[in-house]
Amino acid sequence: MEPILRDTIVEIDLDNIAFNMKSIKKMVGEEVSVAAVVKANAYGHGAVGIAKTLVENGADYLAVATLNEAMEIRRYFKDYKILIMGYTPDDLLEYVVNNNIIQTIFSYNQAEILNRLGIEYNKIPNVHIKYETGLNRLGFKDSEHSLQEIEKISKLGNVHMEGIFSHLALAGKEANRIQYEKFVKAIEGLKSKGIRFKYTHIEDSISAVDHPEYRMDMIRPGSTIYGIHAYHYGFLELKQAMKFKTRITHIKSILKGEGVSYDYLWKAEKDSIIGTLPFGYADGYPRNLMGKGHVTVHGEKAPIIGIICMDQCMVDLTHIPQAKVGDEVIIYGDGSGNTLDIENASLLADTNKNEIMTRLSARSPRVYLENGKIVNVFNYIK
Ligand SMILES: *Cc1c(COP(=O)(O)O)cnc(C)c1O
């Protein structure tokens, strides 16, 4: 196992990842496949570090946004099915073919390039068609012309169209229904041309919980895997898998009236004990949590005071006199024991839960636990 090369770590409970994955699989049943979304380094959890746990607990596919994300997983896992949900530029499609990665496409041109590369490398590239139904992000525009283009792709001899998918804008029940119906109509139009897909899919985490009726053959959950409660009407039992932790680097006493950090935006109203912590906004901690965020030391809340620096920040420890250098600090916990959970951190930082997790940067080693014991360590910078 690698040494942990820093005090500030992202700790991942693999038992909770397994619990969430099983919970999702149980919700949809054996008939529906699950493409577990591990883009953005598995929402900060480390895609390589959790991939095996996902596959062993019900994930049929791993889905990423970009080619380099797919290649990172492929380097460690030769057999896993990996879907790139985003666009790969033409001149990089060669990597897709050589690494047996499933590519999303939404043009005949890319299908033709993949077909040619397949012949060149003696492979049959596997693709999922992206179909636009209203998010207006990626996909073949909903039209008869697009159906004809997809039909042309089906006639290329050396590309396999395994799936077709769309993505909901989640703009409300009625808007979801309109998108779903457009998608079904397109699939039926293709069926009448003799084109069938093994996988049709339109749902992410929120919609998969809220709308059982739109699950089709596959769902693409992301945030629920990580234990984030992403739904409005449904329910799914989940456990947050991530904690963000560090240790106190320095403690000092200051006098009433002294300032702390740049610009002295915080000044001591009384004699105070100040702790310095080795994390800052370069680690993905929101700089706008100054004056709002807190960490947890010995089960007590310690408010973050003064401007949050790039690599460090300061907390008020006056009411926690037993705190000493080296003591554990919970930056994000699961909400118990006075810890700030991902949801509340996102509310305070005026952003969403996924952003709080994905912005955790490569500088913090990922530390993986099973049964409360460290089983794996991943340092991105070493
Ligand atoms: C990110 C993403 C998902 C997963 O989204 P969650 O809301 O985290 O479940 C699913 N599908 C596509 C196309 C995505 O980009």
GROMACS .gro file of C-alpha atoms and ligand atoms in nm:
model
  397
    1MET     CA    1   0.000   0.000   0.000
    2GLU     CA    2   0.120   0.354  -0.074
    3PRO     CA    3   0.205   0.582   0.219
    4ILE     CA    4  -0.042   0.867   0.277
    5LEU     CA    5   0.166   1.166   0.166
    6ARG     CA    6  -0.036   1.441   0.329
    7ASP     CA    7  -0.249   1.514   0.636
    8THR     CA    8  -0.539   1.649   0.430
    9ILE     CA    9  -0.717   1.347   0.284
   10VAL     CA   10  -1.039   1.245   0.118
   11GLU     CA   11  -1.154   0.932   0.298
   12ILE     CA   12  -1.390   0.697   0.115
   13ASP     CA   13  -1.593   0.429   0.290
   14LEU     CA   14  -1.610   0.149   0.033
   15ASP     CA   15  -1.874  -0.030   0.242
   16ASN     CA   16  -2.102   0.271   0.188
   17ILE     CA   17  -2.027   0.275  -0.186
   18ALA     CA   18  -2.119  -0.096  -0.196
   19PHE     CA   19  -2.433  -0.031   0.010
   20ASN     CA   20  -2.547   0.247  -0.225
   21MET     CA   21  -2.471   0.047  -0.539
   22LYS     CA   22  -2.669  -0.251  -0.404
   23SER     CA   23  -2.951  -0.022  -0.303
   24ILE     CA   24  -2.970   0.120  -0.657
   25LYS     CA   25  -2.953  -0.224  -0.817
   26LYS     CA   26  -3.225  -0.354  -0.587
   27MET     CA   27  -3.443  -0.053  -0.673
   28VAL     CA   28  -3.431  -0.116  -1.049
   29GLY     CA   29  -3.422  -0.497  -1.046
   30GLU     CA   30  -3.233  -0.742  -1.263
   31GLU     CA   31  -3.406  -0.630  -1.583
   32VAL     CA   32  -3.248  -0.285  -1.579
   33SER     CA   33  -2.873  -0.242  -1.630
   34VAL     CA   34  -2.677   0.020  -1.440
   35ALA     CA   35  -2.413   0.244  -1.592
   36ALA     CA   36  -2.242   0.377  -1.280
   37VAL     CA   37  -2.129   0.731  -1.350
   38VAL     CA   38  -1.769   0.782  -1.240
   39LYS     CA   39  -1.686   1.097  -1.436
   40ALA     CA   40  -1.490   1.376  -1.266
   41ASN     CA   41  -1.281   1.121  -1.081
   42ALA     CA   42  -1.596   0.957  -0.948
   43TYR     CA   43  -1.725   1.290  -0.816
   44GLY     CA   44  -1.399   1.331  -0.627
   45HIS     CA   45  -1.398   0.980  -0.476
   46GLY     CA   46  -1.134   0.843  -0.716
   47ALA     CA   47  -1.263   0.643  -1.014
   48VAL     CA   48  -0.990   0.381  -1.000
   49GLY     CA   49  -1.030   0.339  -0.624
   50ILE     CA   50  -1.402   0.262  -0.633
   51ALA     CA   51  -1.442   0.090  -0.973
   52LYS     CA   52  -1.407  -0.264  -0.842
   53THR     CA   53  -1.653  -0.206  -0.558
   54LEU     CA   54  -1.908  -0.075  -0.808
   55VAL     CA   55  -1.872  -0.362  -1.051
   56GLU     CA   56  -1.885  -0.623  -0.774
   57ASN     CA   57  -2.206  -0.474  -0.637
   58GLY     CA   58  -2.417  -0.433  -0.947
   59ALA     CA   59  -2.268  -0.185  -1.195
   60ASP     CA   60  -2.279  -0.325  -1.548
   61TYR     CA   61  -2.101  -0.029  -1.703
   62LEU     CA   62  -1.878   0.252  -1.583
   63ALA     CA   63  -1.967   0.582  -1.748
   64VAL     CA   64  -1.732   0.878  -1.781
   65ALA     CA   65  -1.742   1.213  -1.955
   66THR     CA   66  -1.408   1.217  -2.135
   67LEU     CA   67  -1.155   0.999  -2.312
   68ASN     CA   68  -0.877   1.050  -2.058
   69GLU     CA   69  -1.111   0.944  -1.778
   70ALA     CA   70  -1.191   0.627  -1.973
   71MET     CA   71  -0.824   0.557  -2.037
   72GLU     CA   72  -0.733   0.596  -1.671
   73ILE     CA   73  -0.985   0.328  -1.573
   74ARG     CA   74  -0.883   0.106  -1.863
   75ARG     CA   75  -0.518   0.113  -1.748
   76TYR     CA   76  -0.621  -0.063  -1.425
   77PHE     CA   77  -0.919  -0.271  -1.541
   78LYS     CA   78  -0.884  -0.448  -1.875
   79ASP     CA   79  -1.233  -0.598  -1.892
   80TYR     CA   80  -1.474  -0.341  -1.751
   81LYS     CA   81  -1.725  -0.191  -1.991
   82ILE     CA   82  -1.656   0.182  -2.012
   83LEU     CA   83  -1.888   0.430  -2.181
   84ILE     CA   84  -1.774   0.782  -2.270
   85MET     CA   85  -2.093   0.988  -2.247
   86GLY     CA   86  -1.934   1.302  -2.391
   87TYR     CA   87  -1.772   1.398  -2.719
   88THR     CA   88  -1.432   1.270  -2.826
   89PRO     CA   89  -1.260   1.476  -3.097
   90ASP     CA   90  -1.210   1.298  -3.431
   91ASP     CA   91  -0.832   1.283  -3.402
   92LEU     CA   92  -0.857   1.100  -3.066
   93LEU     CA   93  -1.106   0.833  -3.172
   94GLU     CA   94  -0.814   0.602  -3.237
   95TYR     CA   95  -0.764   0.575  -2.859
   96VAL     CA   96  -1.128   0.482  -2.815
   97VAL     CA   97  -1.092   0.194  -3.061
   98ASN     CA   98  -0.758   0.070  -2.932
   99ASN     CA   99  -0.876   0.068  -2.571
  100ASN     CA  100  -1.212  -0.101  -2.640
  101ILE     CA  101  -1.406   0.194  -2.504
  102ILE     CA  102  -1.771   0.250  -2.588
  103GLN     CA  103  -1.816   0.592  -2.747
  104THR     CA  104  -2.122   0.818  -2.754
  105ILE     CA  105  -2.174   0.965  -3.099
  106PHE     CA  106  -2.423   1.205  -3.252
  107SER     CA  107  -2.304   1.238  -3.612
  108TYR     CA  108  -2.272   1.008  -3.909
  109ASN     CA  109  -1.923   1.146  -3.963
  110GLN     CA  110  -1.789   1.006  -3.634
  111ALA     CA  111  -1.953   0.671  -3.702
  112GLU     CA  112  -1.772   0.658  -4.034
  113ILE     CA  113  -1.436   0.739  -3.870
  114LEU     CA  114  -1.493   0.468  -3.609
  115ASN     CA  115  -1.594   0.225  -3.882
  116ARG     CA  116  -1.271   0.292  -4.071
  117LEU     CA  117  -1.055   0.268  -3.756
  118GLY     CA  118  -1.230  -0.057  -3.667
  119ILE     CA  119  -1.132  -0.208  -4.000
  120GLU     CA  120  -0.776  -0.077  -3.962
  121TYR     CA  121  -0.732  -0.224  -3.612
  122ASN     CA  122  -0.947  -0.532  -3.663
  123LYS     CA  123  -1.206  -0.433  -3.401
  124ILE     CA  124  -1.575  -0.356  -3.403
  125PRO     CA  125  -1.619  -0.024  -3.221
  126ASN     CA  126  -1.923  -0.014  -2.996
  127VAL     CA  127  -2.126   0.306  -2.980
  128HIS     CA  128  -2.424   0.455  -2.804
  129ILE     CA  129  -2.621   0.712  -3.003
  130LYS     CA  130  -2.699   1.036  -2.821
  131TYR     CA  131  -3.042   1.170  -2.905
  132GLU     CA  132  -3.155   1.522  -2.824
  133THR     CA  133  -3.497   1.552  -2.664
  134GLY     CA  134  -3.484   1.890  -2.496
  135LEU     CA  135  -3.179   1.953  -2.278
  136ASN     CA  136  -3.015   2.105  -2.585
  137ARG     CA  137  -2.669   1.994  -2.485
  138LEU     CA  138  -2.555   1.701  -2.704
  139GLY     CA  139  -2.726   1.470  -2.945
  140PHE     CA  140  -2.884   1.416  -3.283
  141LYS     CA  141  -3.159   1.673  -3.322
  142ASP     CA  142  -3.504   1.518  -3.295
  143SER     CA  143  -3.596   1.491  -3.664
  144GLU     CA  144  -3.669   1.248  -3.946
  145HIS     CA  145  -3.335   1.345  -4.100
  146SER     CA  146  -3.155   1.226  -3.784
  147LEU     CA  147  -3.338   0.894  -3.796
  148GLN     CA  148  -3.212   0.856  -4.152
  149GLU     CA  149  -2.857   0.936  -4.042
  150ILE     CA  150  -2.882   0.674  -3.766
  151GLU     CA  151  -3.013   0.428  -4.024
  152LYS     CA  152  -2.705   0.503  -4.238
  153ILE     CA  153  -2.486   0.427  -3.934
  154SER     CA  154  -2.663   0.095  -3.890
  155LYS     CA  155  -2.557   0.005  -4.242
  156LEU     CA  156  -2.188   0.066  -4.182
  157GLY     CA  157  -2.048  -0.282  -4.158
  158ASN     CA  158  -1.795  -0.231  -3.884
  159VAL     CA  159  -1.963  -0.029  -3.606
  160HIS     CA  160  -2.194  -0.182  -3.347
  161MET     CA  161  -2.479   0.041  -3.224
  162GLU     CA  162  -2.541  -0.111  -2.885
  163GLY     CA  163  -2.737   0.170  -2.729
  164ILE     CA  164  -2.926   0.494  -2.772
  165PHE     CA  165  -2.976   0.750  -2.498
  166SER     CA  166  -3.101   1.092  -2.409
  167HIS     CA  167  -3.076   1.309  -2.100
  168LEU     CA  168  -3.350   1.480  -1.904
  169ALA     CA  169  -3.337   1.850  -1.823
  170LEU     CA  170  -3.533   1.771  -1.502
  171ALA     CA  171  -3.746   2.076  -1.564
  172GLY     CA  172  -4.050   1.923  -1.396
  173LYS     CA  173  -4.278   1.620  -1.432
  174GLU     CA  174  -4.447   1.745  -1.746
  175ALA     CA  175  -4.119   1.847  -1.915
  176ASN     CA  176  -3.970   1.506  -1.829
  177ARG     CA  177  -4.270   1.330  -1.981
  178ILE     CA  178  -4.242   1.531  -2.304
  179GLN     CA  179  -3.873   1.443  -2.337
  180TYR     CA  180  -3.937   1.076  -2.263
  181GLU     CA  181  -4.215   1.055  -2.519
  182LYS     CA  182  -4.000   1.220  -2.787
  183PHE     CA  183  -3.731   0.964  -2.715
  184VAL     CA  184  -3.970   0.669  -2.731
  185LYS     CA  185  -4.111   0.798  -3.059
  186ALA     CA  186  -3.763   0.816  -3.211
  187ILE     CA  187  -3.683   0.463  -3.090
  188GLU     CA  188  -4.005   0.339  -3.245
  189GLY     CA  189  -3.927   0.519  -3.569
  190LEU     CA  190  -3.593   0.341  -3.578
  191LYS     CA  191  -3.755   0.010  -3.492
  192SER     CA  192  -3.981   0.049  -3.795
  193LYS     CA  193  -3.661   0.078  -4.001
  194GLY     CA  194  -3.544  -0.249  -3.848
  195ILE     CA  195  -3.303  -0.091  -3.600
  196ARG     CA  196  -3.305  -0.217  -3.242
  197PHE     CA  197  -3.084  -0.137  -2.947
  198LYS     CA  198  -2.979  -0.353  -2.657
  199TYR     CA  199  -2.981  -0.050  -2.428
  200THR     CA  200  -3.213   0.250  -2.433
  201HIS     CA  201  -3.165   0.495  -2.147
  202ILE     CA  202  -3.264   0.844  -2.035
  203GLU     CA  203  -3.239   0.852  -1.654
  204ASP     CA  204  -2.979   0.991  -1.413
  205SER     CA  205  -2.995   0.963  -1.033
  206ILE     CA  206  -3.283   1.197  -0.964
  207SER     CA  207  -3.508   1.070  -1.241
  208ALA     CA  208  -3.428   0.703  -1.172
  209VAL     CA  209  -3.561   0.740  -0.818
  210ASP     CA  210  -3.852   0.971  -0.900
  211HIS     CA  211  -3.973   0.810  -1.224
  212PRO     CA  212  -3.963   0.428  -1.220
  213GLU     CA  213  -4.167   0.441  -1.543
  214TYR     CA  214  -3.881   0.588  -1.749
  215ARG     CA  215  -3.603   0.347  -1.652
  216MET     CA  216  -3.609   0.158  -1.985
  217ASP     CA  217  -3.315  -0.090  -2.013
  218MET     CA  218  -3.049   0.108  -1.831
  219ILE     CA  219  -3.006   0.395  -1.586
  220ARG     CA  220  -2.703   0.621  -1.538
  221PRO     CA  221  -2.683   0.711  -1.169
  222GLY     CA  222  -2.400   0.931  -1.044
  223SER     CA  223  -2.464   1.118  -0.720
  224THR     CA  224  -2.672   0.842  -0.557
  225ILE     CA  225  -2.372   0.608  -0.579
  226TYR     CA  226  -2.189   0.846  -0.352
  227GLY     CA  227  -2.475   0.860  -0.105
  228ILE     CA  228  -2.617   1.194  -0.206
  229HIS     CA  229  -2.994   1.206  -0.171
  230ALA     CA  230  -3.085   1.311  -0.523
  231TYR     CA  231  -3.460   1.293  -0.568
  232HIS     CA  232  -3.778   1.492  -0.511
  233TYR     CA  233  -4.065   1.242  -0.481
  234GLY     CA  234  -3.913   0.897  -0.447
  235PHE     CA  235  -3.694   0.747  -0.178
  236LEU     CA  236  -3.376   0.543  -0.175
  237GLU     CA  237  -3.171   0.448   0.128
  238LEU     CA  238  -2.818   0.583   0.086
  239LYS     CA  239  -2.507   0.651   0.292
  240GLN     CA  240  -2.263   0.933   0.222
  241ALA     CA  241  -1.931   0.768   0.134
  242MET     CA  242  -1.694   1.063   0.153
  243LYS     CA  243  -1.526   1.242   0.440
  244PHE     CA  244  -1.275   1.523   0.405
  245LYS     CA  245  -1.026   1.535   0.689
  246THR     CA  246  -0.705   1.695   0.804
  247ARG     CA  247  -0.490   1.752   1.113
  248ILE     CA  248  -0.402   2.066   1.305
  249THR     CA  249  -0.062   2.205   1.199
  250HIS     CA  250  -0.017   2.492   1.442
  251ILE     CA  251  -0.186   2.652   1.742
  252LYS     CA  252  -0.128   2.999   1.882
  253SER     CA  253  -0.281   3.238   2.132
  254ILE     CA  254  -0.357   3.590   2.018
  255LEU     CA  255  -0.468   3.900   2.201
  256LYS     CA  256  -0.798   4.083   2.171
  257GLY     CA  257  -0.781   4.313   1.865
  258GLU     CA  258  -0.531   4.111   1.663
  259GLY     CA  259  -0.628   4.028   1.303
  260VAL     CA  260  -0.609   3.687   1.135
  261SER     CA  261  -0.526   3.614   0.768
  262TYR     CA  262  -0.503   3.853   0.472
  263ASP     CA  263  -0.661   4.195   0.506
  264TYR     CA  264  -0.747   4.132   0.874
  265LEU     CA  265  -1.109   4.065   0.781
  266TRP     CA  266  -1.142   3.885   1.115
  267LYS     CA  267  -1.025   4.046   1.436
  268ALA     CA  268  -1.028   3.886   1.781
  269GLU     CA  269  -1.303   4.027   2.003
  270LYS     CA  270  -1.129   3.871   2.299
  271ASP     CA  271  -0.805   3.686   2.369
  272SER     CA  272  -0.830   3.378   2.148
  273ILE     CA  273  -0.674   3.045   2.052
  274ILE     CA  274  -0.627   3.007   1.679
  275GLY     CA  275  -0.560   2.684   1.492
  276THR     CA  276  -0.397   2.671   1.150
  277LEU     CA  277  -0.515   2.392   0.918
  278PRO     CA  278  -0.335   2.265   0.606
  279PHE     CA  279  -0.610   2.300   0.347
  280GLY     CA  280  -0.736   2.588   0.138
  281TYR     CA  281  -0.920   2.677  -0.177
  282ALA     CA  282  -0.664   2.498  -0.398
  283ASP     CA  283  -0.787   2.176  -0.237
  284GLY     CA  284  -1.139   2.251  -0.355
  285TYR     CA  285  -1.268   2.405  -0.034
  286PRO     CA  286  -1.498   2.693  -0.128
  287ARG     CA  287  -1.328   3.024  -0.058
  288ASN     CA  288  -1.668   3.182   0.001
  289LEU     CA  289  -1.712   2.975   0.319
  290MET     CA  290  -1.514   3.239   0.507
  291GLY     CA  291  -1.724   3.339   0.806
  292LYS     CA  292  -1.976   3.060   0.730
  293GLY     CA  293  -1.800   2.725   0.731
  294HIS     CA  294  -1.688   2.526   1.028
  295VAL     CA  295  -1.476   2.219   1.087
  296THR     CA  296  -1.511   1.971   1.371
  297VAL     CA  297  -1.242   1.918   1.633
  298HIS     CA  298  -1.299   1.682   1.928
  299GLY     CA  299  -1.668   1.673   1.833
  300GLU     CA  300  -1.701   2.053   1.860
  301LYS     CA  301  -1.762   2.304   1.584
  302ALA     CA  302  -1.465   2.529   1.512
  303PRO     CA  303  -1.559   2.824   1.290
  304ILE     CA  304  -1.334   2.916   1.000
  305ILE     CA  305  -1.214   3.270   1.053
  306GLY     CA  306  -1.051   3.520   0.821
  307ILE     CA  307  -0.980   3.481   0.452
  308ILE     CA  308  -0.934   3.122   0.336
  309CYS     CA  309  -0.588   3.100   0.176
  310MET     CA  310  -0.482   2.880  -0.115
  311ASP     CA  311  -0.328   2.609   0.104
  312GLN     CA  312  -0.427   2.694   0.459
  313CYS     CA  313  -0.699   2.841   0.671
  314MET     CA  314  -0.748   2.936   1.035
  315VAL     CA  315  -1.011   2.828   1.287
  316ASP     CA  316  -1.115   2.958   1.626
  317LEU     CA  317  -1.029   2.699   1.892
  318THR     CA  318  -1.082   2.921   2.196
  319HIS     CA  319  -1.369   2.700   2.322
  320ILE     CA  320  -1.177   2.375   2.253
  321PRO     CA  321  -0.872   2.419   2.479
  322GLN     CA  322  -0.778   2.049   2.465
  323ALA     CA  323  -0.702   2.075   2.090
  324LYS     CA  324  -0.336   2.020   2.006
  325VAL     CA  325  -0.113   1.999   1.701
  326GLY     CA  326  -0.177   1.674   1.509
  327ASP     CA  327  -0.537   1.631   1.626
  328GLU     CA  328  -0.787   1.510   1.370
  329VAL     CA  329  -1.012   1.767   1.203
  330ILE     CA  330  -1.329   1.675   1.011
  331ILE     CA  331  -1.382   1.922   0.728
  332TYR     CA  332  -1.678   1.738   0.571
  333GLY     CA  333  -1.837   1.455   0.765
  334ASP     CA  334  -2.168   1.273   0.740
  335GLY     CA  335  -2.348   1.531   0.952
  336SER     CA  336  -2.327   1.339   1.277
  337GLY     CA  337  -2.121   1.462   1.573
  338ASN     CA  338  -2.136   1.830   1.478
  339THR     CA  339  -1.982   1.768   1.135
  340LEU     CA  340  -2.072   1.961   0.821
  341ASP     CA  341  -2.207   1.721   0.559
  342ILE     CA  342  -2.182   1.765   0.182
  343GLU     CA  343  -2.539   1.890   0.158
  344ASN     CA  344  -2.497   2.163   0.417
  345ALA     CA  345  -2.157   2.261   0.279
  346SER     CA  346  -2.322   2.310  -0.060
  347LEU     CA  347  -2.600   2.523   0.088
  348LEU     CA  348  -2.352   2.745   0.274
  349ALA     CA  349  -2.131   2.778  -0.036
  350ASP     CA  350  -2.432   2.857  -0.253
  351THR     CA  351  -2.366   2.571  -0.494
  352ASN     CA  352  -2.480   2.211  -0.544
  353LYS     CA  353  -2.364   1.891  -0.374
  354ASN     CA  354  -2.191   1.753  -0.683
  355GLU     CA  355  -1.977   2.065  -0.712
  356ILE     CA  356  -1.865   2.037  -0.348
  357MET     CA  357  -1.743   1.682  -0.415
  358THR     CA  358  -1.599   1.721  -0.765
  359ARG     CA  359  -1.393   2.027  -0.678
  360LEU     CA  360  -1.184   1.831  -0.426
  361SER     CA  361  -0.851   1.841  -0.603
  362ALA     CA  362  -0.576   1.593  -0.679
  363ARG     CA  363  -0.355   1.723  -0.398
  364SER     CA  364  -0.547   1.531  -0.132
  365PRO     CA  365  -0.470   1.158  -0.129
  366ARG     CA  366  -0.775   0.931  -0.150
  367VAL     CA  367  -0.783   0.684   0.138
  368TYR     CA  368  -1.017   0.384   0.112
  369LEU     CA  369  -1.173   0.205   0.408
  370GLU     CA  370  -1.342  -0.132   0.446
  371ASN     CA  371  -1.477  -0.237   0.786
  372GLY     CA  372  -1.325   0.085   0.919
  373LYS     CA  373  -0.973  -0.020   0.816
  374ILE     CA  374  -0.756   0.138   0.546
  375VAL     CA  375  -0.739  -0.101   0.249
  376ASN     CA  376  -0.604   0.127  -0.025
  377VAL     CA  377  -0.435   0.465  -0.072
  378PHE     CA  378  -0.416   0.665  -0.393
  379ASN     CA  379  -0.179   0.963  -0.412
  380TYR     CA  380  -0.228   1.161  -0.733
  381ILE     CA  381   0.076   1.377  -0.665
  382LYS     CA  382   0.384   1.184  -0.559
  383LIG     C1  383  -2.339   1.323  -1.506
  383LIG     C2  384  -2.434   1.246  -1.588
  383LIG     C3  385  -2.517   1.150  -1.530
  383LIG     C4  386  -2.523   1.127  -1.379
  383LIG     O1  387  -2.582   1.236  -1.318
  383LIG     P1  388  -2.631   1.231  -1.162
  383LIG     O2  389  -2.724   1.345  -1.153
  383LIG     O3  390  -2.510   1.250  -1.078
  383LIG     O4  391  -2.694   1.100  -1.140
  383LIG     C5  392  -2.597   1.074  -1.612
  383LIG     N1  393  -2.597   1.094  -1.746
  383LIG     C6  394  -2.521   1.187  -1.806
  383LIG     C7  395  -2.527   1.204  -1.954
  383LIG     C8  396  -2.438   1.267  -1.729
  383LIG     O5  397  -2.364   1.361  -1.788
   0.00000   0.00000   0.00000
